Structure formats: C-alpha cells, structure tokens
mmCIF file of C-alpha atoms in Angstrom:
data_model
loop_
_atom_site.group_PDB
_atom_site.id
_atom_site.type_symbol
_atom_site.label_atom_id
_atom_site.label_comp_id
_atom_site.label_asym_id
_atom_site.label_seq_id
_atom_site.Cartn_x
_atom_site.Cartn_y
_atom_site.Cartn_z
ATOM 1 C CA UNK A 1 96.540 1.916 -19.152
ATOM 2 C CA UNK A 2 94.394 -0.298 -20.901
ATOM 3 C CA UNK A 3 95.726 -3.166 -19.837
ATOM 4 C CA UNK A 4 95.754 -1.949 -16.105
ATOM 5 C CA UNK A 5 92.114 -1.164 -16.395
ATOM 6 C CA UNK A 6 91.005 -4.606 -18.286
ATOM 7 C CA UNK A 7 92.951 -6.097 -15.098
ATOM 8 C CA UNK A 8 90.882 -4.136 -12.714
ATOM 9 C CA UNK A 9 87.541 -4.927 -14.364
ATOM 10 C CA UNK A 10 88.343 -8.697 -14.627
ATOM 11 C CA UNK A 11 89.070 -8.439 -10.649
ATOM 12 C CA UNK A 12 85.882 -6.738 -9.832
ATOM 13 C CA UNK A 13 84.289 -8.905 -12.105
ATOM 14 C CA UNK A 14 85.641 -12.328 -10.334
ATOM 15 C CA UNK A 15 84.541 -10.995 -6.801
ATOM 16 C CA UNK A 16 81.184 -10.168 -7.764
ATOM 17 C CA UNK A 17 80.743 -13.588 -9.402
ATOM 18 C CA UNK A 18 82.345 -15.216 -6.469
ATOM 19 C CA UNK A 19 79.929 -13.232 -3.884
ATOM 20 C CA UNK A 20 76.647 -13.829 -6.026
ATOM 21 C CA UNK A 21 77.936 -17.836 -6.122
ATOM 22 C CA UNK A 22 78.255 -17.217 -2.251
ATOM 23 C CA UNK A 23 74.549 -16.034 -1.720
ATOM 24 C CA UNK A 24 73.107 -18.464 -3.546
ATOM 25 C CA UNK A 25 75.029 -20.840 -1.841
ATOM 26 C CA UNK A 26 72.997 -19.392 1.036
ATOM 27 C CA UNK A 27 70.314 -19.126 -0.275
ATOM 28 C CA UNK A 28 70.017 -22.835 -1.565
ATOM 29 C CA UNK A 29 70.415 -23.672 1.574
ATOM 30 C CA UNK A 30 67.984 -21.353 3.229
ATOM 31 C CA UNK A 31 65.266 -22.752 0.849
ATOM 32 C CA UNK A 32 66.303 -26.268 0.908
ATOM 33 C CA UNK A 33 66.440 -26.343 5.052
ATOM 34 C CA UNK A 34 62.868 -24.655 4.931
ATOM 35 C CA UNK A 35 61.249 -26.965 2.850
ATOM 36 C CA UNK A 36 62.543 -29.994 3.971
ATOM 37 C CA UNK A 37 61.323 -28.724 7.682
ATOM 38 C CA UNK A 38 57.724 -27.777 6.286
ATOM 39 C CA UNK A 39 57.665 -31.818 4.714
ATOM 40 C CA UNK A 40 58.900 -32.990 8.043
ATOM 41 C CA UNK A 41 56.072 -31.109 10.332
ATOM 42 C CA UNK A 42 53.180 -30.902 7.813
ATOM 43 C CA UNK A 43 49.865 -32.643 8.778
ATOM 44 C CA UNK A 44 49.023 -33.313 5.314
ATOM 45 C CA UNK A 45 45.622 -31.485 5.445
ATOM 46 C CA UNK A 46 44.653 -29.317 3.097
ATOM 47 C CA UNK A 47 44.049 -25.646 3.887
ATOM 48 C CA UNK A 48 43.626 -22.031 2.796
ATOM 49 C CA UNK A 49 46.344 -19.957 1.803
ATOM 50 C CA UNK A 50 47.081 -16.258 1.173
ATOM 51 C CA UNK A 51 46.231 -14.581 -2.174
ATOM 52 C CA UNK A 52 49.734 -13.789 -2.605
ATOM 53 C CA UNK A 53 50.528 -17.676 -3.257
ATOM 54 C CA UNK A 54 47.805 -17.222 -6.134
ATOM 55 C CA UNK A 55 49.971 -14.263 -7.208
ATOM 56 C CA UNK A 56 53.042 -16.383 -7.391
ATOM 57 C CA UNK A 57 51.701 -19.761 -9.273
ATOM 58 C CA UNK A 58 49.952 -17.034 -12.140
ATOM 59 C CA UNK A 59 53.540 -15.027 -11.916
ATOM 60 C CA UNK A 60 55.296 -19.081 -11.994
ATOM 61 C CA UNK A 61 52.995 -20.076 -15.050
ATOM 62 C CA UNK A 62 53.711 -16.678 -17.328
ATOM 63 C CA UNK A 63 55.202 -17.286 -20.767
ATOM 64 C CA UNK A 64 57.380 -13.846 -19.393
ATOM 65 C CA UNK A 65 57.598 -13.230 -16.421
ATOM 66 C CA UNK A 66 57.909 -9.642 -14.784
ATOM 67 C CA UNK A 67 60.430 -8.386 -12.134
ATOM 68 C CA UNK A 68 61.091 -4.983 -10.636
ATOM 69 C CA UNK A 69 64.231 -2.903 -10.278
ATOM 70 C CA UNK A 70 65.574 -4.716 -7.301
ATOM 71 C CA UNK A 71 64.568 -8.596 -9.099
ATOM 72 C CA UNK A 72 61.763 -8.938 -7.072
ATOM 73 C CA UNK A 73 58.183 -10.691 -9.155
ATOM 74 C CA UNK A 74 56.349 -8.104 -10.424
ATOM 75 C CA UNK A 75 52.332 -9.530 -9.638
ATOM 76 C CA UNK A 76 49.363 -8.491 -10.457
ATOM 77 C CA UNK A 77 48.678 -4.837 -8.796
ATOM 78 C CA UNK A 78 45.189 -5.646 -7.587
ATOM 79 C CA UNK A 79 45.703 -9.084 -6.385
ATOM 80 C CA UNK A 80 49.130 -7.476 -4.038
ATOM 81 C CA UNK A 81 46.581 -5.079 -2.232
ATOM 82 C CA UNK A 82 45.013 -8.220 -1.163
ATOM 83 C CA UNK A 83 47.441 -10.607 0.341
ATOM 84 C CA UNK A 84 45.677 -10.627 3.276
ATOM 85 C CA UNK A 85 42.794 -12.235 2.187
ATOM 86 C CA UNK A 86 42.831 -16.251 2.011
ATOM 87 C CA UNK A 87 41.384 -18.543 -0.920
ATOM 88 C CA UNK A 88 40.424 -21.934 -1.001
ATOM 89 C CA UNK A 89 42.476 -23.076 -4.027
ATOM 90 C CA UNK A 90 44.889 -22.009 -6.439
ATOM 91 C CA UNK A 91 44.555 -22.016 -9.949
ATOM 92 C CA UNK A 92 46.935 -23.417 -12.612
ATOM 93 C CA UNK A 93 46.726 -23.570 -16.239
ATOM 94 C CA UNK A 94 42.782 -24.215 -15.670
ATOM 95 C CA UNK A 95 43.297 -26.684 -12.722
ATOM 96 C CA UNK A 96 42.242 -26.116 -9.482
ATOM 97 C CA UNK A 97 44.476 -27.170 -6.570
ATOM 98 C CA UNK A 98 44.409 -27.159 -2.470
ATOM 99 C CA UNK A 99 47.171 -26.916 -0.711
ATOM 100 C CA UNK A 100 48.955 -28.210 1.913
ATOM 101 C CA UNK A 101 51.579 -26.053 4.272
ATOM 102 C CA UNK A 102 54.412 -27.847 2.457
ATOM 103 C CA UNK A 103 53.749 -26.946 -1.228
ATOM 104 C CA UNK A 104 53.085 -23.068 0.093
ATOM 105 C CA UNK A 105 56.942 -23.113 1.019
ATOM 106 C CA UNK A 106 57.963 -24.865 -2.047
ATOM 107 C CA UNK A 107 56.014 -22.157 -4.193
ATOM 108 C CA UNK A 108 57.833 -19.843 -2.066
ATOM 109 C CA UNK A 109 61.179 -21.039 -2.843
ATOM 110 C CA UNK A 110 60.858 -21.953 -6.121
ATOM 111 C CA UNK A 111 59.717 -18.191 -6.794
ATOM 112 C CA UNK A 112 62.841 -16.780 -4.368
ATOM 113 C CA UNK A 113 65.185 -18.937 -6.872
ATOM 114 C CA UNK A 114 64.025 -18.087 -10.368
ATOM 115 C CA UNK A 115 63.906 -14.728 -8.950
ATOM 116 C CA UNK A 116 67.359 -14.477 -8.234
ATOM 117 C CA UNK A 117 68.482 -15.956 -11.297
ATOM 118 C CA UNK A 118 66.962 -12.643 -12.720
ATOM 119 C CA UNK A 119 68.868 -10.517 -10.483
ATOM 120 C CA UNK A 120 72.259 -12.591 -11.608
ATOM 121 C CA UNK A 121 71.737 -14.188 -15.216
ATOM 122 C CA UNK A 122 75.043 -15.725 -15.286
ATOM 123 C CA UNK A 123 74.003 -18.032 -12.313
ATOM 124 C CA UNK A 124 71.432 -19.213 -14.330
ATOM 125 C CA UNK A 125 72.937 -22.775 -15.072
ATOM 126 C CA UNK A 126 73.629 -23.106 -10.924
ATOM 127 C CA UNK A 127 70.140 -21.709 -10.112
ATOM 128 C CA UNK A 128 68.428 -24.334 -12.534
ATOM 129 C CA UNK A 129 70.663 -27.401 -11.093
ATOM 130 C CA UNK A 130 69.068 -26.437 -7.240
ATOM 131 C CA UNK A 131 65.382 -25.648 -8.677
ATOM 132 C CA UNK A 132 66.114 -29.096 -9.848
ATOM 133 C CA UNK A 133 67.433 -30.510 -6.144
ATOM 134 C CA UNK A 134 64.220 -28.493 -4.288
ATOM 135 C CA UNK A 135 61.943 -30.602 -6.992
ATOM 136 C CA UNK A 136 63.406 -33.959 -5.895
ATOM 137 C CA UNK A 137 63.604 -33.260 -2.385
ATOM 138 C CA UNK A 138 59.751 -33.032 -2.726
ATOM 139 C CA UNK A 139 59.094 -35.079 -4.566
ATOM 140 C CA UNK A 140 61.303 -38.541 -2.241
ATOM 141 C CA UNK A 141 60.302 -37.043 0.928
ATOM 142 C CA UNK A 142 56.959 -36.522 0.615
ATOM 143 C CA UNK A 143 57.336 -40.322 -0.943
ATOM 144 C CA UNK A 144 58.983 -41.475 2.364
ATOM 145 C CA UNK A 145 56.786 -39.610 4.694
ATOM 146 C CA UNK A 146 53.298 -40.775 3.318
ATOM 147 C CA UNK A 147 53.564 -44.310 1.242
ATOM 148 C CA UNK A 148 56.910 -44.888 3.506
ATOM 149 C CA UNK A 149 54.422 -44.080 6.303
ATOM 150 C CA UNK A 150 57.550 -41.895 8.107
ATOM 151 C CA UNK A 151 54.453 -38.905 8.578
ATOM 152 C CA UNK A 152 53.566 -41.161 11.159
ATOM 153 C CA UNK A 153 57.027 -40.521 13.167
ATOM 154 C CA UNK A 154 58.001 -37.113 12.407
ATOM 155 C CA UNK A 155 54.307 -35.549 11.989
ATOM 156 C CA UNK A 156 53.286 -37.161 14.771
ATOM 157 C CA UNK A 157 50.153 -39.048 12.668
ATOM 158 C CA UNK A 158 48.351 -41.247 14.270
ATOM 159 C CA UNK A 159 48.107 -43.548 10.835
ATOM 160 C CA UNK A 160 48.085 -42.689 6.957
ATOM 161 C CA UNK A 161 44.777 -42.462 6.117
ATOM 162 C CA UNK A 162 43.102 -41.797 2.275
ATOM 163 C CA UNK A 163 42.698 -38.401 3.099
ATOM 164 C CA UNK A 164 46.270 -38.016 3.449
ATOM 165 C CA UNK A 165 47.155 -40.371 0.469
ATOM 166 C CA UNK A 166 45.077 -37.827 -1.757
ATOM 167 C CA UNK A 167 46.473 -34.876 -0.626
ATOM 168 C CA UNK A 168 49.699 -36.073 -1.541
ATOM 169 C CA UNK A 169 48.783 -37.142 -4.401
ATOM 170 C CA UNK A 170 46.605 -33.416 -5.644
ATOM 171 C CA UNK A 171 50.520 -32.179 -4.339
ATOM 172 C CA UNK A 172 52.406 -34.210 -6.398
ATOM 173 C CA UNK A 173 50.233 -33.378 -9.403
ATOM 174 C CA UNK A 174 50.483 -29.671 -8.746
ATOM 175 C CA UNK A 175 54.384 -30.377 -8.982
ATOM 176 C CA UNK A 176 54.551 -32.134 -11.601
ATOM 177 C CA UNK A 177 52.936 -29.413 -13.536
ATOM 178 C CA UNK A 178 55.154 -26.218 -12.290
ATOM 179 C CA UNK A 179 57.539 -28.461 -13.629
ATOM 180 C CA UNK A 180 57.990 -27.857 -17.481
ATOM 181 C CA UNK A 181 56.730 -23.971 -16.298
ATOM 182 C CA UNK A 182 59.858 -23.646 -14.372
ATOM 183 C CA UNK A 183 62.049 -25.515 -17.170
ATOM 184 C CA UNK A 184 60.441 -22.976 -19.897
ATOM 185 C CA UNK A 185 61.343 -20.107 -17.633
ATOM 186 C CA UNK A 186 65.201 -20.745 -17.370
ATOM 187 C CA UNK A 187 65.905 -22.910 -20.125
ATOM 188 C CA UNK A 188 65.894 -20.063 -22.624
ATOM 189 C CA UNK A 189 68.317 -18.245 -21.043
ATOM 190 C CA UNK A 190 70.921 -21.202 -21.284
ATOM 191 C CA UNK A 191 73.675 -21.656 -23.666
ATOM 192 C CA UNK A 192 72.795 -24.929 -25.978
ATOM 193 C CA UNK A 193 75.871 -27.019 -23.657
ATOM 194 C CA UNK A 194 74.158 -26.309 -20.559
ATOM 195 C CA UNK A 195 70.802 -26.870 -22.101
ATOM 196 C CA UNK A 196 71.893 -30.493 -23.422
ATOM 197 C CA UNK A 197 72.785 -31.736 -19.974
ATOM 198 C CA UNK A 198 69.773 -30.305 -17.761
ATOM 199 C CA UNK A 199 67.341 -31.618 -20.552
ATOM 200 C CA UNK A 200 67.518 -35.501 -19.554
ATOM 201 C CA UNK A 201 67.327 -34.287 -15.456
ATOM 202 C CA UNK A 202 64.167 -32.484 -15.949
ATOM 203 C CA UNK A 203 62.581 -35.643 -18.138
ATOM 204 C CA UNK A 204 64.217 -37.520 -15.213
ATOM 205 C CA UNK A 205 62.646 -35.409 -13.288
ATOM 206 C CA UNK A 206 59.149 -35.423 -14.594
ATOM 207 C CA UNK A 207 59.022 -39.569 -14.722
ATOM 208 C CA UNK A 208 59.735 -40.063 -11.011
ATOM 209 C CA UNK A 209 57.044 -37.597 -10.471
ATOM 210 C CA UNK A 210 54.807 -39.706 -12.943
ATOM 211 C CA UNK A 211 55.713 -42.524 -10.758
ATOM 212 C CA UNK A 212 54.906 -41.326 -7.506
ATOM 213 C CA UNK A 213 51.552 -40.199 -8.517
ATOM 214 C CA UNK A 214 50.834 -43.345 -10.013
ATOM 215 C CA UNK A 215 51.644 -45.414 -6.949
ATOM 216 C CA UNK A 216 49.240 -42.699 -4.490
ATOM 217 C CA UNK A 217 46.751 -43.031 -7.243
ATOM 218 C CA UNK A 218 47.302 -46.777 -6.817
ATOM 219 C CA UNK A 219 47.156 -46.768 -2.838
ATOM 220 C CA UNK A 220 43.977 -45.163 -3.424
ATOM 221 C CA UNK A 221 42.086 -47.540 -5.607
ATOM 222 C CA UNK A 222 43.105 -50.386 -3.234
ATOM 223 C CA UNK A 223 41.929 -48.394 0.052
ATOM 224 C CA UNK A 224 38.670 -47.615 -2.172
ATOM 225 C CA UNK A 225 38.567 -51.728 -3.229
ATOM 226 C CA UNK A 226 38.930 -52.835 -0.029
ATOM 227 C CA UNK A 227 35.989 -50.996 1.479
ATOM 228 C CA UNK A 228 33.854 -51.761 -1.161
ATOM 229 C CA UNK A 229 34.533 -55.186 -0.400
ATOM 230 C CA UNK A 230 34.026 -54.959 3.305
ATOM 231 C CA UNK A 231 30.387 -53.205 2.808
ATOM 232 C CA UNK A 232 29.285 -55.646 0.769
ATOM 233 C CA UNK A 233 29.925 -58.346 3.151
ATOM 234 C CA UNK A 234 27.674 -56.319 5.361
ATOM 235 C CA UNK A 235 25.113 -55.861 3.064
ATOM 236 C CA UNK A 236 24.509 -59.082 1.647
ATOM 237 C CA UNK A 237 23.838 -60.173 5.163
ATOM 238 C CA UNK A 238 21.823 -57.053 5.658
ATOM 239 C CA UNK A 239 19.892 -57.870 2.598
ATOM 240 C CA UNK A 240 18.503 -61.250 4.388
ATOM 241 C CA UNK A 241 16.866 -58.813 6.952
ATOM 242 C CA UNK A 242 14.942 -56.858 4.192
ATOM 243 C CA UNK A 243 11.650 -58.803 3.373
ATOM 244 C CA UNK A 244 11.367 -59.189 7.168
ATOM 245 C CA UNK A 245 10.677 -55.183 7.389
ATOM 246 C CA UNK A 246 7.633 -55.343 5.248
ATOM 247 C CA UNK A 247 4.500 -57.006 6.798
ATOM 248 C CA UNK A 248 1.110 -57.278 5.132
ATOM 249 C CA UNK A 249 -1.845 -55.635 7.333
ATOM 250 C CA UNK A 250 -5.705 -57.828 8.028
ATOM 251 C CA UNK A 251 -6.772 -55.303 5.440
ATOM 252 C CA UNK A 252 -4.346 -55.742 2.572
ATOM 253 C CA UNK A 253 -2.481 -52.944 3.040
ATOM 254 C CA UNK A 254 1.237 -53.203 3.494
ATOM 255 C CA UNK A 255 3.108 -52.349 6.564
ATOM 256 C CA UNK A 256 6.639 -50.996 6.622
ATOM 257 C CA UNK A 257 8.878 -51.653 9.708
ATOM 258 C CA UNK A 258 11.752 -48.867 10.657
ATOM 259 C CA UNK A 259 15.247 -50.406 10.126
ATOM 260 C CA UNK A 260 16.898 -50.412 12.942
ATOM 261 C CA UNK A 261 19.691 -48.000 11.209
ATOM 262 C CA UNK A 262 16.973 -45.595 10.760
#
C-alpha cells in the first residue's frame, strides 16, 4: 500500500511540475512578446505613469517581499486605493526616475515573473534564467533601436535626437539598478549549484548594462561638444558686432542700441 501510494504521489507530483513548467513556458513568452512590442513602438518620451508602477518598484526593491494567498504582490494598502492617480517619477533606492512606456511593461513583467516563482518555488532556477533573458532583451534592443538608430524605422522617428539619447540612457540606469534587487530576491532561494552558474550571467549581465550606459552617456557629451562648438563660431563673429551697439551721446552720456536678437 505504501508503495502504491508513494507511486501515486510521485505521478501527481510529475504532472503538476510538468503543468507549472508549461505556464511559465507561457508565460515567458507572454512577457517576452509584450516587451519586445512596447521597445519596438515606444516614442522614447518620457511620461507619467500610474501609482501602481510606484507600488511595484518599492514592492521590487524590498529586502522581503510580500505576496497574498493566491502569489499575487502584496503593496502598500494606501498607495492600491490610488492606482488611478498618475506621478511624475518613480522612486528607487533614493533615485528619482521618469519613465518611458517600455520600462512600465518591463516593471510589469519582471513583477508577473518573480511573482510566480513565489507561487511555484521549485521553478525558481527556470524563472531566474528568463528574468535574466527579459533583462537582455532590454537592454540590446533598446541598444539597436536608439544608438543603432532602428527607432527611426520601427517607431516611426523622424531622427534620434538628445532627448531620446537621455531617456535611454535614465532607462538603462533604472535597469541596471533593479538588477542586483531582482538577483537578491531569487538568489536566496537557490541551491549553492544553481547559484554558482547564474552568478557570472548576472555580473555578465550588469557589465553590458555598464556599457550601454556609458556609450549613451558618451553620445551625449559629443551632441553637447558639438553645439558648444557651433555657438561659439556664432558668437565670436557676433562679438565683432558688440562695440558697434554702444554709441556715445553730444552730451557724454552713453547710448545703447537694441540688438537685433532683442
């Protein structure tokens, strides 16, 4: 009898795994579609966002975070009454950062993933290895689309402006530091074998996102240099012009002329 029940437990067991394994499957997919869909369409201007996404980076950034019966984020009780309302930024560990449409789906996902690997510890190791895929799938098309200039095509941009370059760039940076939140979160919860081989993928991880920052930052600087560079072209020649403005009156007085920019 024993035996007959151990075998009946084991099979219940190995469909349940296989069915969880199934819906994240699904799910993985669900997010990863979504995202990569937001990247594809997003104008790359910042913009409000709901309350709720507030509710999700504080929930994202706990040392332990809360869930409800059904695995759902437990979040703050007076910020859920509000998730109507719409704030300018987020907040995260002290920083303050504005959003674009993209990085409110990947906050989205990220939370529908870690939130399932709640409702199904066991799927821990597979839910950290697509957290991991959603992070780089940011992080190369968001690469491609602004400093690749592909925005242009599949956002329909007219060019890739600085505006642009540093909203990527305050995105990126917000990435790069849900990153070690996200690796805290799950890593715990990992044997020390599984632990050993996502370690060198997240500091993978973390210097591509290093990298990318550093060449918007870098983009910047020489937008920034070359205007500098062009206005004072314009107003060294400007500067001839000056002592013409002033005039000295019969009486001594001096007389200033309007610029014409005036």
């Amino acid at each position: 009898e024993r035996s007959r029940g151990g075998s009946r437990y084991n099979v219940v067991r190995n469909v349940l795994n296989s069915q969880s394994k199934s819906y994240l499957d699904v799910l993985h997919k669900y997010c990863k579609t979504k995202l990569v869909s937001a990247l594809q369409h997003d104008q790359w201007k910042v913009s409000p966002v709901s309350r709720h996404i507030q509710d999700l980076v504080g929930w994202l950034s706990e040392t332990t975070t809360s869930f409800g019966e059904d695995g759902s984020p437990v979040l703050a009780q007076t910020e859920t009454r509000r998730k109507s309302d719409v704030i300018e930024c987020v907040v995260l560990e002290g920083g303050k950062f504005h959003l674009v449409p993209s990085l409110v789906v990947f906050v989205q996902t990220v939370s529908d993933l870690i939130s399932y690997s709640h409702k199904v510890p066991q799927l821990t190791t597979e839910v950290t290895h697509r957290l991991i895929e959603l992070f780089k799938i940011y992080n190369a098309l968001s690469c491609s689309l602004i400093l690749g200039a592909g925005a242009m095509d599949k956002a329909g941009l007219k060019s890739i402006s600085a505006k642009h370059l540093a909203a990527t760039a305050q995105a990126i940076s917000f990435i790069k530091r849900v990153l070690p939140l996200v690796k805290a979160n799950l890593m715990s919860k990992l044997v020390p074998l599984h632990k050993n081989i996502l370690a060198p993928q997240f500091r993978s991880l973390g210097k591509d996102l290093g990298e990318h920052h550093g060449r918007l930052e870098a983009k910047l600087v020489k937008i920034m240099q070359d205007r500098l560079s062009a206005n004072l072209g314009v107003l060294a020649s400007m500067s001839k012009t000056w002592d013409e403005q002033w005039s000295t009156a019969e009486d001594g007085s001096v007389e200033y002329k309007l610029s014409q920019f005036a």
